[in-house]
């Protein structure tokens, strides 16, 4: 293993010395959606990572920011500091000693080493979308920011697509698709950083058709810290013959970020892909998709119609979520908003190029709404991360990338709290009654409070639970409980609502979705510290089992091998055994 690590470090050092090309340009070169398109590279050419020297910048305010041919350090009296010590969720703001912005793997190694040698608590920021305070908290002394590592390119040496840890979902989509005609089945929020998203088992609107992000992960480059406190970069691959390296790769197929090291780079290539043509190494998205958005006015909703809608939704997914289902390209988001929003929403995307696509879509809509007894209307209200979409009241056909860009949501000005659950089948009567009770409560008013029930299953469920670190491989639905607000003084009221809502939905299993014939635990990329709080989790199932189930022991073994000093940790990080 030591010999392998030295070889990896030598390779990384060579990469850092090359003068690379940025895959994504900025400023005037920006194209639709705010992301930018790179200059095209020959199909067989590798775009080398940027060198440390090439990343050097001069900073005007001497004494506040240190800029050399190394990383950039932003101190508290720098005007940029407030933007670099918080994420998308405005609840979490840190006050570290400094923020390091790195642009190469070598810089990342040095930044980690200096923090470790100084005994400083460090965390890593990719896109800033962490729902809890795992990156920005009161204890952190050093934040290592990956914003400068955003390259997306074809690496001919590994015959795979390299994606740096600071790239966003939309940057990945744009480069992969416009240059090579391929994609990664990742999330719909444009600004999510892939560093944490991929490692947690990211999913999105194409996942029923193409699986999870980690199902296409070939290799990962990680800055780790050994027992002697020495930082080094290691590359672990799907094909690693060394058991410890294979475990490190596997741990990044759903183990989540902030657990084993600092992720600088991924390499993506689908299992079974052959040849050296980049356009055949990852899945291709549909050239065109249907986008449809409709709503059910809350004024017309009764408990009976609400119950029928949820029963229909669950039954349809139980019947149409097998890996070979003709509906694998259909992904629906049922937005069960609080009554104060005025509407319940249904947003759907589906491949428009498959045979009988329009008929399949019509049959789906008929099945979901059968017997509900409510005249559907246009979706005229904002719902969660998605804006109003009245122009999609009738299904519209759009090019895939335009639809992906348009549906990219997100608002970095809000405070929020989130919870999650997987469902193996439709909801129980008790669960539906609890949902209706809390969504129709009149003692709580918030049009930005909802539970979004997503389509799941399909090709996701073609992978065995132990093949990746994601153990939930037979669910058909995925739930995200959400509430947003703008005044920090209102936090207690909003937290109380979502906590009581979630507790009552899973009252039969101790207030959390303990795996059984209906529930299947929680999603690690939607972290929720309440799962470890006895006040809200009265079951005998610990938070780590809700996320990882039987895979947790192997993750702990990997933690002991690669982060024995527990340098990379947070409130729900993998514990040392």
Coordinates of C-alpha atoms in Angstrom, one line a residue:
X1 CA 0.0 0.0 0.0
X2 CA 2.8 2.4 0.8
X3 CA 4.4 1.9 -2.6
X4 CA 1.0 2.6 -4.3
X5 CA 0.6 5.7 -2.3
X6 CA 4.0 7.0 -3.3
X7 CA 3.2 6.4 -6.9
X8 CA 0.0 8.3 -6.5
X9 CA 1.7 11.2 -4.9
X10 CA 4.3 11.3 -7.6
X11 CA 1.6 11.4 -10.3
X12 CA -0.2 14.2 -8.4
X13 CA 3.0 16.2 -8.1
X14 CA 3.5 15.9 -11.9
X15 CA -0.1 17.0 -12.5
X16 CA 0.4 20.0 -10.2
X17 CA 3.5 21.1 -12.2
X18 CA 1.7 21.2 -15.5
X19 CA 0.2 24.4 -16.7
X20 CA -3.4 23.4 -17.2
X21 CA -6.4 24.8 -19.0
X22 CA -9.6 25.9 -17.3
X23 CA -12.6 23.8 -18.4
X24 CA -15.0 26.6 -17.4
X25 CA -14.5 30.2 -18.3
X26 CA -16.0 33.1 -16.5
X27 CA -17.1 36.7 -17.0
X28 CA -17.9 37.6 -20.6
X29 CA -17.6 34.0 -21.7
X30 CA -20.6 32.9 -19.6
X31 CA -23.5 31.2 -21.4
X32 CA -27.1 30.4 -20.6
X33 CA -27.8 29.7 -16.9
X34 CA -24.7 31.4 -15.6
X35 CA -22.3 28.5 -16.1
X36 CA -19.6 28.8 -18.8
X37 CA -18.5 26.7 -21.6
X38 CA -14.9 25.6 -22.0
X39 CA -12.8 25.6 -25.1
X40 CA -13.2 22.2 -26.7
X41 CA -10.4 19.7 -26.2
X42 CA -9.5 16.9 -28.7
X43 CA -11.3 13.8 -27.7
X44 CA -8.1 12.0 -26.7
X45 CA -6.5 15.0 -24.9
X46 CA -6.1 15.4 -21.2
X47 CA -6.8 18.9 -19.7
X48 CA -4.1 19.0 -17.0
X49 CA -5.0 20.5 -13.6
X50 CA -3.8 24.0 -13.1
X51 CA -0.4 24.6 -11.6
X52 CA 0.0 26.4 -8.3
X53 CA 1.9 29.2 -10.1
X54 CA -0.8 29.7 -12.6
X55 CA -3.3 30.3 -9.8
X56 CA -1.4 33.1 -8.2
X57 CA -3.2 36.4 -7.9
X58 CA -2.4 39.8 -6.4
X59 CA -4.6 41.2 -3.7
X60 CA -5.0 44.9 -3.1
X61 CA -5.4 44.9 0.6
X62 CA -2.0 44.1 2.0
X63 CA -2.1 42.7 5.5
X64 CA -5.6 41.3 5.2
X65 CA -5.1 38.6 2.6
X66 CA -2.0 36.6 1.8
X67 CA -1.5 35.8 -1.9
X68 CA 1.5 34.0 -3.3
X69 CA 2.1 31.3 -5.9
X70 CA 0.4 29.0 -3.4
X71 CA -3.2 29.1 -2.0
X72 CA -5.0 32.3 -1.1
X73 CA -5.7 33.0 2.5
X74 CA -8.6 35.3 3.5
X75 CA -8.6 36.7 7.0
X76 CA -11.5 38.1 9.0
X77 CA -10.8 41.7 8.1
X78 CA -11.0 41.0 4.3
X79 CA -14.1 42.2 2.6
X80 CA -14.7 38.8 1.2
X81 CA -14.7 37.0 4.6
X82 CA -18.5 37.2 5.2
X83 CA -19.2 35.4 1.9
X84 CA -16.7 32.7 2.7
X85 CA -17.8 31.7 6.2
X86 CA -21.4 30.8 5.4
X87 CA -23.2 28.5 3.0
X88 CA -26.5 28.6 1.2
X89 CA -28.4 28.0 4.5
X90 CA -28.1 31.3 6.3
X91 CA -28.5 29.6 9.7
X92 CA -24.9 28.6 9.7
X93 CA -22.1 31.2 10.0
X94 CA -18.6 30.5 11.2
X95 CA -15.8 32.6 12.6
X96 CA -12.6 30.8 11.6
X97 CA -9.1 32.2 12.0
X98 CA -8.9 32.2 8.2
X99 CA -10.2 30.6 5.0
X100 CA -7.8 28.9 2.6
X101 CA -8.8 28.9 -1.1
X102 CA -7.0 26.2 -3.0
X103 CA -6.7 25.7 -6.8
X104 CA -4.6 22.5 -7.0
X105 CA -4.2 19.2 -5.2
X106 CA -0.7 20.2 -4.0
X107 CA -2.1 23.3 -2.4
X108 CA -4.9 21.3 -0.7
X109 CA -2.3 18.9 0.8
X110 CA -0.3 21.9 2.1
X111 CA -3.4 23.6 3.5
X112 CA -4.5 20.5 5.3
X113 CA -0.9 19.9 6.6
X114 CA -0.5 23.4 8.0
X115 CA -3.9 23.2 9.8
X116 CA -3.1 19.8 11.3
X117 CA 0.4 20.8 12.3
X118 CA -1.0 23.9 14.1
X119 CA -3.6 21.8 15.8
X120 CA -6.4 23.7 14.2
X121 CA -9.9 22.3 13.6
X122 CA -10.6 22.3 9.9
X123 CA -13.6 21.8 7.6
X124 CA -14.0 21.8 3.9
X125 CA -16.4 23.7 1.7
X126 CA -17.4 22.5 -1.8
X127 CA -20.7 24.2 -2.8
X128 CA -21.9 25.3 0.6
X129 CA -25.2 23.4 0.5
X130 CA -24.8 21.5 3.8
X131 CA -28.1 21.5 5.6
X132 CA -26.5 21.3 9.1
X133 CA -23.5 23.2 10.6
X134 CA -21.0 20.5 9.6
X135 CA -18.8 23.0 7.7
X136 CA -19.7 26.3 9.3
X137 CA -19.9 25.9 13.1
X138 CA -18.5 27.5 16.3
X139 CA -15.6 25.1 16.6
X140 CA -14.0 25.4 13.1
X141 CA -10.8 27.3 13.0
X142 CA -9.8 26.8 9.3
X143 CA -12.2 26.5 6.3
X144 CA -10.6 25.1 3.2
X145 CA -12.6 26.4 0.3
X146 CA -12.7 24.4 -3.0
X147 CA -14.2 27.3 -5.1
X148 CA -11.1 27.5 -7.2
X149 CA -11.1 23.8 -8.2
X150 CA -13.9 23.6 -10.8
X151 CA -12.3 21.9 -13.8
X152 CA -14.3 19.3 -15.7
X153 CA -12.3 17.5 -18.4
X154 CA -11.6 14.2 -20.1
X155 CA -8.5 12.5 -18.6
X156 CA -7.0 10.2 -21.3
X157 CA -4.6 8.7 -18.8
X158 CA -7.5 7.2 -16.7
X159 CA -9.9 7.1 -19.7
X160 CA -12.5 8.8 -17.5
X161 CA -13.9 12.3 -16.9
X162 CA -12.2 14.2 -14.1
X163 CA -14.3 16.5 -12.1
X164 CA -12.7 18.7 -9.4
X165 CA -14.3 18.9 -6.0
X166 CA -15.4 22.6 -6.2
X167 CA -17.4 22.2 -9.5
X168 CA -21.1 22.7 -9.4
X169 CA -23.8 20.5 -10.8
X170 CA -24.6 22.8 -13.7
X171 CA -20.9 23.2 -14.5
X172 CA -20.6 19.5 -14.8
X173 CA -23.7 19.1 -16.9
X174 CA -22.7 21.9 -19.3
X175 CA -19.2 20.7 -19.9
X176 CA -20.0 17.0 -20.2
X177 CA -23.0 17.5 -22.4
X178 CA -21.9 20.3 -24.7
X179 CA -18.5 18.9 -25.3
X180 CA -19.1 15.2 -25.2
X181 CA -22.9 14.6 -25.3
X182 CA -23.0 12.7 -22.0
X183 CA -24.1 13.5 -18.4
X184 CA -24.1 12.5 -14.8
X185 CA -27.4 11.7 -13.1
X186 CA -26.9 14.2 -10.3
X187 CA -29.2 16.7 -8.6
X188 CA -31.4 19.5 -10.0
X189 CA -30.0 22.3 -7.9
X190 CA -27.5 24.1 -10.1
X191 CA -25.2 25.5 -7.4
X192 CA -24.7 22.3 -5.4
X193 CA -21.0 21.4 -5.2
X194 CA -20.1 17.9 -6.5
X195 CA -17.5 17.3 -3.7
X196 CA -20.2 16.5 -1.2
X197 CA -23.0 15.6 -3.6
X198 CA -21.3 12.7 -5.4
X199 CA -19.8 11.2 -2.3
X200 CA -23.2 11.1 -0.6
X201 CA -24.8 9.2 -3.4
X202 CA -26.4 12.1 -5.3
X203 CA -29.6 11.6 -7.3
X204 CA -31.7 13.7 -9.6
X205 CA -34.2 13.8 -12.4
X206 CA -32.4 11.2 -14.5
X207 CA -31.6 8.7 -11.7
X208 CA -34.5 6.4 -12.4
X209 CA -33.1 6.0 -15.9
X210 CA -29.3 6.1 -15.1
X211 CA -28.8 5.3 -11.4
X212 CA -27.1 7.4 -8.8
X213 CA -24.0 9.5 -9.2
X214 CA -21.9 6.9 -7.4
X215 CA -22.9 4.2 -9.8
X216 CA -20.6 5.9 -12.3
X217 CA -17.7 6.7 -9.9
X218 CA -14.4 5.2 -11.2
X219 CA -11.9 6.9 -8.9
X220 CA -11.5 9.6 -6.3
X221 CA -8.5 11.7 -5.2
X222 CA -8.5 12.4 -1.4
X223 CA -6.2 14.3 0.8
X224 CA -5.9 12.1 3.9
X225 CA -4.0 12.4 7.2
X226 CA -2.1 9.4 8.6
X227 CA -1.3 8.4 12.2
X228 CA 1.8 10.6 12.2
X229 CA -0.2 13.6 11.2
X230 CA 1.1 13.7 7.7
X231 CA -1.2 14.9 4.9
X232 CA -1.0 13.2 1.5
X233 CA -3.1 12.8 -1.6
X234 CA -4.3 9.4 -2.5
X235 CA -6.1 8.1 -5.5
X236 CA -8.5 5.1 -5.0
X237 CA -10.2 3.4 -7.8
X238 CA -13.0 0.9 -8.5
X239 CA -10.2 -1.4 -9.8
X240 CA -7.8 -1.0 -6.8
X241 CA -6.3 -4.3 -5.9
X242 CA -5.2 -3.0 -2.5
X243 CA -8.0 -3.7 -0.1
X244 CA -7.6 -0.4 1.9
X245 CA -7.6 1.6 -1.3
X246 CA -10.7 -0.3 -2.5
X247 CA -12.4 0.5 0.8
X248 CA -11.5 4.2 0.4
X249 CA -13.1 4.3 -3.1
X250 CA -16.2 2.4 -1.8
X251 CA -16.6 4.8 1.2
X252 CA -17.0 7.6 -1.3
X253 CA -19.9 5.9 -3.1
X254 CA -22.4 7.0 -0.4
X255 CA -20.4 7.5 2.8
X256 CA -20.9 11.3 2.5
X257 CA -18.5 14.3 2.7
X258 CA -16.4 15.3 5.7
X259 CA -15.6 11.8 6.8
X260 CA -12.4 10.5 5.4
X261 CA -10.5 13.4 3.9
X262 CA -10.6 16.4 1.5
X263 CA -11.9 15.4 -1.9
X264 CA -10.0 17.1 -4.6
X265 CA -11.1 15.2 -7.7
X266 CA -13.4 12.5 -9.0
X267 CA -13.1 10.4 -12.1
X268 CA -16.3 9.2 -13.7
X269 CA -16.8 6.3 -16.1
X270 CA -19.8 4.0 -16.1
X271 CA -19.2 0.3 -15.3
X272 CA -19.1 -1.7 -18.5
X273 CA -18.0 1.3 -20.6
X274 CA -15.4 0.2 -23.2
X275 CA -13.1 1.9 -25.6
X276 CA -11.6 5.3 -25.4
X277 CA -14.3 7.5 -27.0
X278 CA -15.3 9.9 -24.3
X279 CA -18.8 10.1 -25.7
X280 CA -19.4 6.5 -24.7
X281 CA -18.0 6.5 -21.2
X282 CA -21.0 8.0 -19.4
X283 CA -24.8 7.9 -20.1
X284 CA -26.4 10.2 -22.6
X285 CA -29.4 12.3 -21.6
X286 CA -32.5 12.4 -23.7
X287 CA -32.2 15.0 -26.5
X288 CA -35.7 16.3 -25.5
X289 CA -37.9 16.0 -22.4
X290 CA -41.4 16.8 -21.5
X291 CA -41.8 19.3 -18.6
X292 CA -45.2 19.5 -16.9
X293 CA -46.3 21.5 -13.9
X294 CA -49.8 21.4 -12.4
X295 CA -51.4 22.2 -9.1
X296 CA -54.3 21.2 -6.9
X297 CA -55.9 24.3 -5.1
X298 CA -55.8 23.8 -1.4
X299 CA -59.3 25.4 -1.1
X300 CA -60.7 22.3 -2.9
X301 CA -58.7 19.7 -1.0
X302 CA -60.4 17.6 1.7
X303 CA -58.8 14.9 3.8
X304 CA -60.4 12.4 1.5
X305 CA -59.1 13.9 -1.7
X306 CA -55.6 14.4 -0.1
X307 CA -55.6 10.7 1.0
X308 CA -56.6 9.5 -2.5
X309 CA -53.9 11.6 -4.1
X310 CA -51.2 10.1 -1.9
X311 CA -52.5 6.6 -2.2
X312 CA -52.5 7.0 -6.0
X313 CA -48.9 8.4 -5.9
X314 CA -47.7 5.5 -3.9
X315 CA -49.5 2.9 -5.9
X316 CA -48.3 4.2 -9.2
X317 CA -44.6 4.1 -8.0
X318 CA -45.0 0.6 -6.6
X319 CA -46.1 -0.6 -10.0
X320 CA -43.7 1.4 -12.2
X321 CA -40.3 1.6 -10.5
X322 CA -38.7 -1.7 -11.6
X323 CA -35.2 -1.3 -13.2
X324 CA -36.7 -2.2 -16.6
X325 CA -39.9 -0.1 -16.3
X326 CA -41.0 1.8 -19.4
X327 CA -41.4 4.7 -17.1
X328 CA -37.7 4.9 -16.0
X329 CA -37.2 8.2 -17.7
X330 CA -40.2 9.8 -15.8
X331 CA -39.4 11.7 -12.6
X332 CA -42.1 13.4 -10.6
X333 CA -41.9 15.8 -7.7
X334 CA -45.1 15.9 -5.6
X335 CA -45.0 19.1 -3.7
X336 CA -47.2 18.8 -0.6
X337 CA -47.1 22.5 0.5
X338 CA -48.6 23.8 3.7
X339 CA -52.1 25.1 3.2
X340 CA -50.9 28.7 3.4
X341 CA -49.2 28.3 0.1
X342 CA -52.6 27.9 -1.6
X343 CA -51.6 25.0 -3.8
X344 CA -50.3 21.4 -3.9
X345 CA -47.9 21.0 -6.9
X346 CA -46.9 18.2 -9.2
X347 CA -43.8 18.7 -11.4
X348 CA -42.8 16.1 -13.9
X349 CA -40.0 15.5 -16.4
X350 CA -39.9 12.7 -18.9
X351 CA -38.0 11.6 -21.9
X352 CA -39.9 12.9 -24.9
X353 CA -38.1 10.7 -27.4
X354 CA -39.2 7.3 -26.3
X355 CA -42.0 5.4 -28.1
X356 CA -45.5 6.5 -27.0
X357 CA -44.0 9.2 -24.7
X358 CA -47.1 11.4 -24.8
X359 CA -49.4 8.5 -24.1
X360 CA -47.3 7.2 -21.2
X361 CA -47.3 10.7 -19.7
X362 CA -51.0 11.1 -20.1
X363 CA -51.6 7.6 -18.5
X364 CA -49.4 8.6 -15.5
X365 CA -51.3 11.8 -14.9
X366 CA -54.6 10.0 -15.2
X367 CA -53.5 7.3 -12.7
X368 CA -52.1 9.8 -10.2
X369 CA -55.3 12.0 -10.2
X370 CA -57.9 9.3 -10.5
X371 CA -60.7 9.7 -8.0
X372 CA -59.1 12.8 -6.5
X373 CA -62.0 14.9 -7.7
X374 CA -60.2 18.2 -8.0
X375 CA -59.8 20.2 -11.2
X376 CA -56.1 20.8 -11.7
X377 CA -54.8 24.3 -12.4
X378 CA -51.6 25.9 -13.5
X379 CA -48.8 26.0 -10.9
X380 CA -48.9 29.7 -10.2
X381 CA -47.1 29.7 -6.8
X382 CA -43.5 29.2 -5.9
X383 CA -43.0 25.8 -4.2
X384 CA -39.8 25.1 -2.3
X385 CA -36.8 25.6 -4.6
X386 CA -38.9 25.9 -7.7
X387 CA -40.5 29.1 -9.1
X388 CA -44.1 29.3 -10.3
X389 CA -44.4 27.5 -13.7
X390 CA -47.8 28.5 -15.2
X391 CA -46.3 28.0 -18.7
X392 CA -46.1 24.3 -18.2
X393 CA -49.8 23.7 -17.4
X394 CA -49.8 21.6 -20.6
X395 CA -46.7 19.4 -21.1
X396 CA -44.1 21.2 -23.1
X397 CA -41.2 19.6 -25.0
X398 CA -37.8 21.2 -24.4
X399 CA -34.2 20.3 -25.2
X400 CA -32.7 18.5 -22.2
X401 CA -30.0 21.0 -21.2
X402 CA -32.4 24.0 -21.5
X403 CA -34.9 22.1 -19.2
X404 CA -32.1 21.2 -16.8
X405 CA -30.9 24.8 -16.6
X406 CA -34.5 26.1 -16.2
X407 CA -35.4 23.7 -13.4
X408 CA -32.2 24.5 -11.4
X409 CA -33.5 26.0 -8.2
X410 CA -32.0 27.4 -5.1
X411 CA -32.1 30.6 -3.0
X412 CA -29.0 31.6 -0.9
X413 CA -30.8 34.2 1.2
X414 CA -33.0 31.9 3.3
X415 CA -32.8 30.1 6.6
X416 CA -33.9 26.5 6.5
X417 CA -34.4 23.1 8.2
X418 CA -34.7 19.8 6.4
X419 CA -35.5 16.1 7.0
X420 CA -35.6 13.1 4.8
X421 CA -36.9 9.5 4.4
X422 CA -36.9 6.7 1.9
X423 CA -40.1 4.8 1.2
X424 CA -40.2 1.2 -0.1
X425 CA -43.9 1.5 -0.9
X426 CA -46.8 3.9 -0.6
X427 CA -47.7 5.5 2.7
X428 CA -49.7 3.9 5.6
X429 CA -53.0 5.4 6.6
X430 CA -51.4 6.7 9.8
X431 CA -48.7 8.5 7.8
X432 CA -51.2 10.1 5.4
X433 CA -53.3 11.3 8.3
X434 CA -50.3 12.9 10.0
X435 CA -49.3 14.6 6.7
X436 CA -52.7 16.1 6.2
X437 CA -52.9 17.2 9.9
X438 CA -49.7 19.2 9.8
X439 CA -50.0 20.6 6.3
X440 CA -53.5 21.9 7.0
X441 CA -52.7 23.3 10.4
X442 CA -54.0 26.9 10.9
X443 CA -51.9 27.7 13.9
X444 CA -48.9 27.7 11.6
X445 CA -48.6 29.7 8.4
X446 CA -45.7 29.4 6.0
X447 CA -46.1 29.1 2.2
X448 CA -42.5 27.9 2.1
X449 CA -43.1 24.8 4.2
X450 CA -43.6 21.5 2.5
X451 CA -42.7 17.8 2.1
X452 CA -41.6 17.0 -1.4
X453 CA -42.1 13.4 -2.4
X454 CA -39.8 12.4 -5.3
X455 CA -40.0 9.5 -7.7
X456 CA -37.2 7.0 -7.0
X457 CA -36.3 3.4 -7.9
X458 CA -35.8 2.3 -11.5
X459 CA -32.1 1.8 -12.4
X460 CA -31.2 2.9 -8.9
X461 CA -32.5 -0.4 -7.6
X462 CA -30.5 -2.5 -10.1
X463 CA -27.5 -2.2 -7.8
X464 CA -27.1 -4.3 -4.7
X465 CA -27.0 -2.6 -1.2
X466 CA -23.4 -3.5 -0.5
X467 CA -21.9 -2.7 -3.9
X468 CA -21.8 1.0 -2.9
X469 CA -22.1 2.6 0.5
X470 CA -25.7 3.6 -0.3
X471 CA -27.8 0.8 1.2
X472 CA -31.2 1.9 0.1
X473 CA -31.6 0.0 -3.1
X474 CA -35.3 -1.0 -3.1
X475 CA -37.1 2.2 -2.4
X476 CA -39.6 3.7 -4.8
X477 CA -40.0 7.1 -3.2
X478 CA -37.8 9.7 -1.5
X479 CA -39.1 12.4 0.8
X480 CA -37.6 15.8 1.7
X481 CA -39.2 17.7 4.5
X482 CA -38.5 21.4 4.1
X483 CA -39.3 24.7 5.8
X484 CA -37.7 28.1 4.9
X485 CA -37.9 31.5 6.6
X486 CA -36.2 35.0 6.4
X487 CA -36.3 36.3 9.9
X488 CA -33.9 34.5 12.3
X489 CA -36.2 35.4 15.2
X490 CA -38.8 33.0 13.8
X491 CA -36.5 30.0 13.9
X492 CA -38.1 28.3 16.9
X493 CA -41.6 28.4 15.4
X494 CA -40.5 26.8 12.1
X495 CA -38.3 24.2 13.8
X496 CA -41.2 23.2 16.0
X497 CA -43.5 22.7 13.1
X498 CA -41.2 20.5 11.0
X499 CA -40.0 18.5 14.0
X500 CA -43.6 17.7 15.1
X501 CA -44.6 17.0 11.5
X502 CA -41.8 14.5 11.0
X503 CA -42.3 12.9 14.4
X504 CA -46.0 12.3 13.8
X505 CA -45.5 10.8 10.3
X506 CA -43.2 8.2 11.8
X507 CA -44.9 7.9 15.1
X508 CA -45.3 4.1 14.6
X509 CA -41.4 3.7 14.5
X510 CA -40.3 6.1 17.2
X511 CA -40.5 9.4 15.3
X512 CA -38.0 8.4 12.6
X513 CA -38.3 6.2 9.4
X514 CA -36.8 3.0 10.8
X515 CA -36.4 0.5 8.0
X516 CA -39.5 -1.8 7.7
X517 CA -41.8 -2.8 4.9
X518 CA -42.6 0.9 4.2
X519 CA -39.7 3.0 5.4
X520 CA -36.0 2.6 4.6
X521 CA -34.1 5.2 6.7
X522 CA -32.7 8.6 5.7
X523 CA -30.5 10.2 3.1
X524 CA -27.0 11.3 4.3
X525 CA -26.9 14.3 1.9
X526 CA -30.0 15.7 3.7
X527 CA -28.4 15.6 7.2
X528 CA -30.5 16.1 10.2
X529 CA -29.0 16.3 13.6
X530 CA -32.3 15.6 15.3
X531 CA -31.8 11.9 14.3
X532 CA -29.3 11.7 17.1
X533 CA -31.4 13.5 19.6
X534 CA -33.4 11.3 22.0
X535 CA -36.1 13.9 22.2
X536 CA -37.0 13.4 18.5
X537 CA -35.7 9.8 17.9
X538 CA -37.3 7.6 20.5
X539 CA -36.6 4.4 18.5
X540 CA -33.7 2.0 19.2
X541 CA -32.2 2.7 15.8
X542 CA -29.2 5.1 15.9
X543 CA -28.7 7.9 13.3
X544 CA -25.9 6.1 11.6
X545 CA -28.1 3.0 11.0
X546 CA -30.8 5.3 9.5
X547 CA -28.3 6.6 7.0
X548 CA -26.0 3.6 6.4
X549 CA -27.8 0.5 7.7
X550 CA -25.5 -2.5 7.5
X551 CA -22.8 -0.6 5.6
X552 CA -21.7 1.4 8.7
X553 CA -19.2 -1.1 10.0
X554 CA -17.2 -1.1 6.7
X555 CA -17.3 2.7 6.8
X556 CA -15.9 2.7 10.3
X557 CA -13.1 0.3 9.2
X558 CA -12.3 2.7 6.4
X559 CA -12.3 5.6 8.8
X560 CA -9.8 3.9 11.0
X561 CA -7.5 3.2 8.1
X562 CA -7.5 6.6 6.4
X563 CA -8.4 9.1 9.1
X564 CA -7.1 7.5 12.3
X565 CA -6.7 10.9 14.1
X566 CA -10.3 11.9 13.3
X567 CA -9.2 15.1 11.6
X568 CA -12.2 15.1 9.3
X569 CA -15.3 15.2 11.5
X570 CA -18.6 16.8 12.3
X571 CA -21.7 16.2 14.3
X572 CA -22.7 13.1 12.3
X573 CA -19.4 12.0 10.8
X574 CA -18.5 8.3 10.7
X575 CA -17.1 7.4 14.1
X576 CA -13.8 5.6 14.7
X577 CA -14.6 2.0 15.7

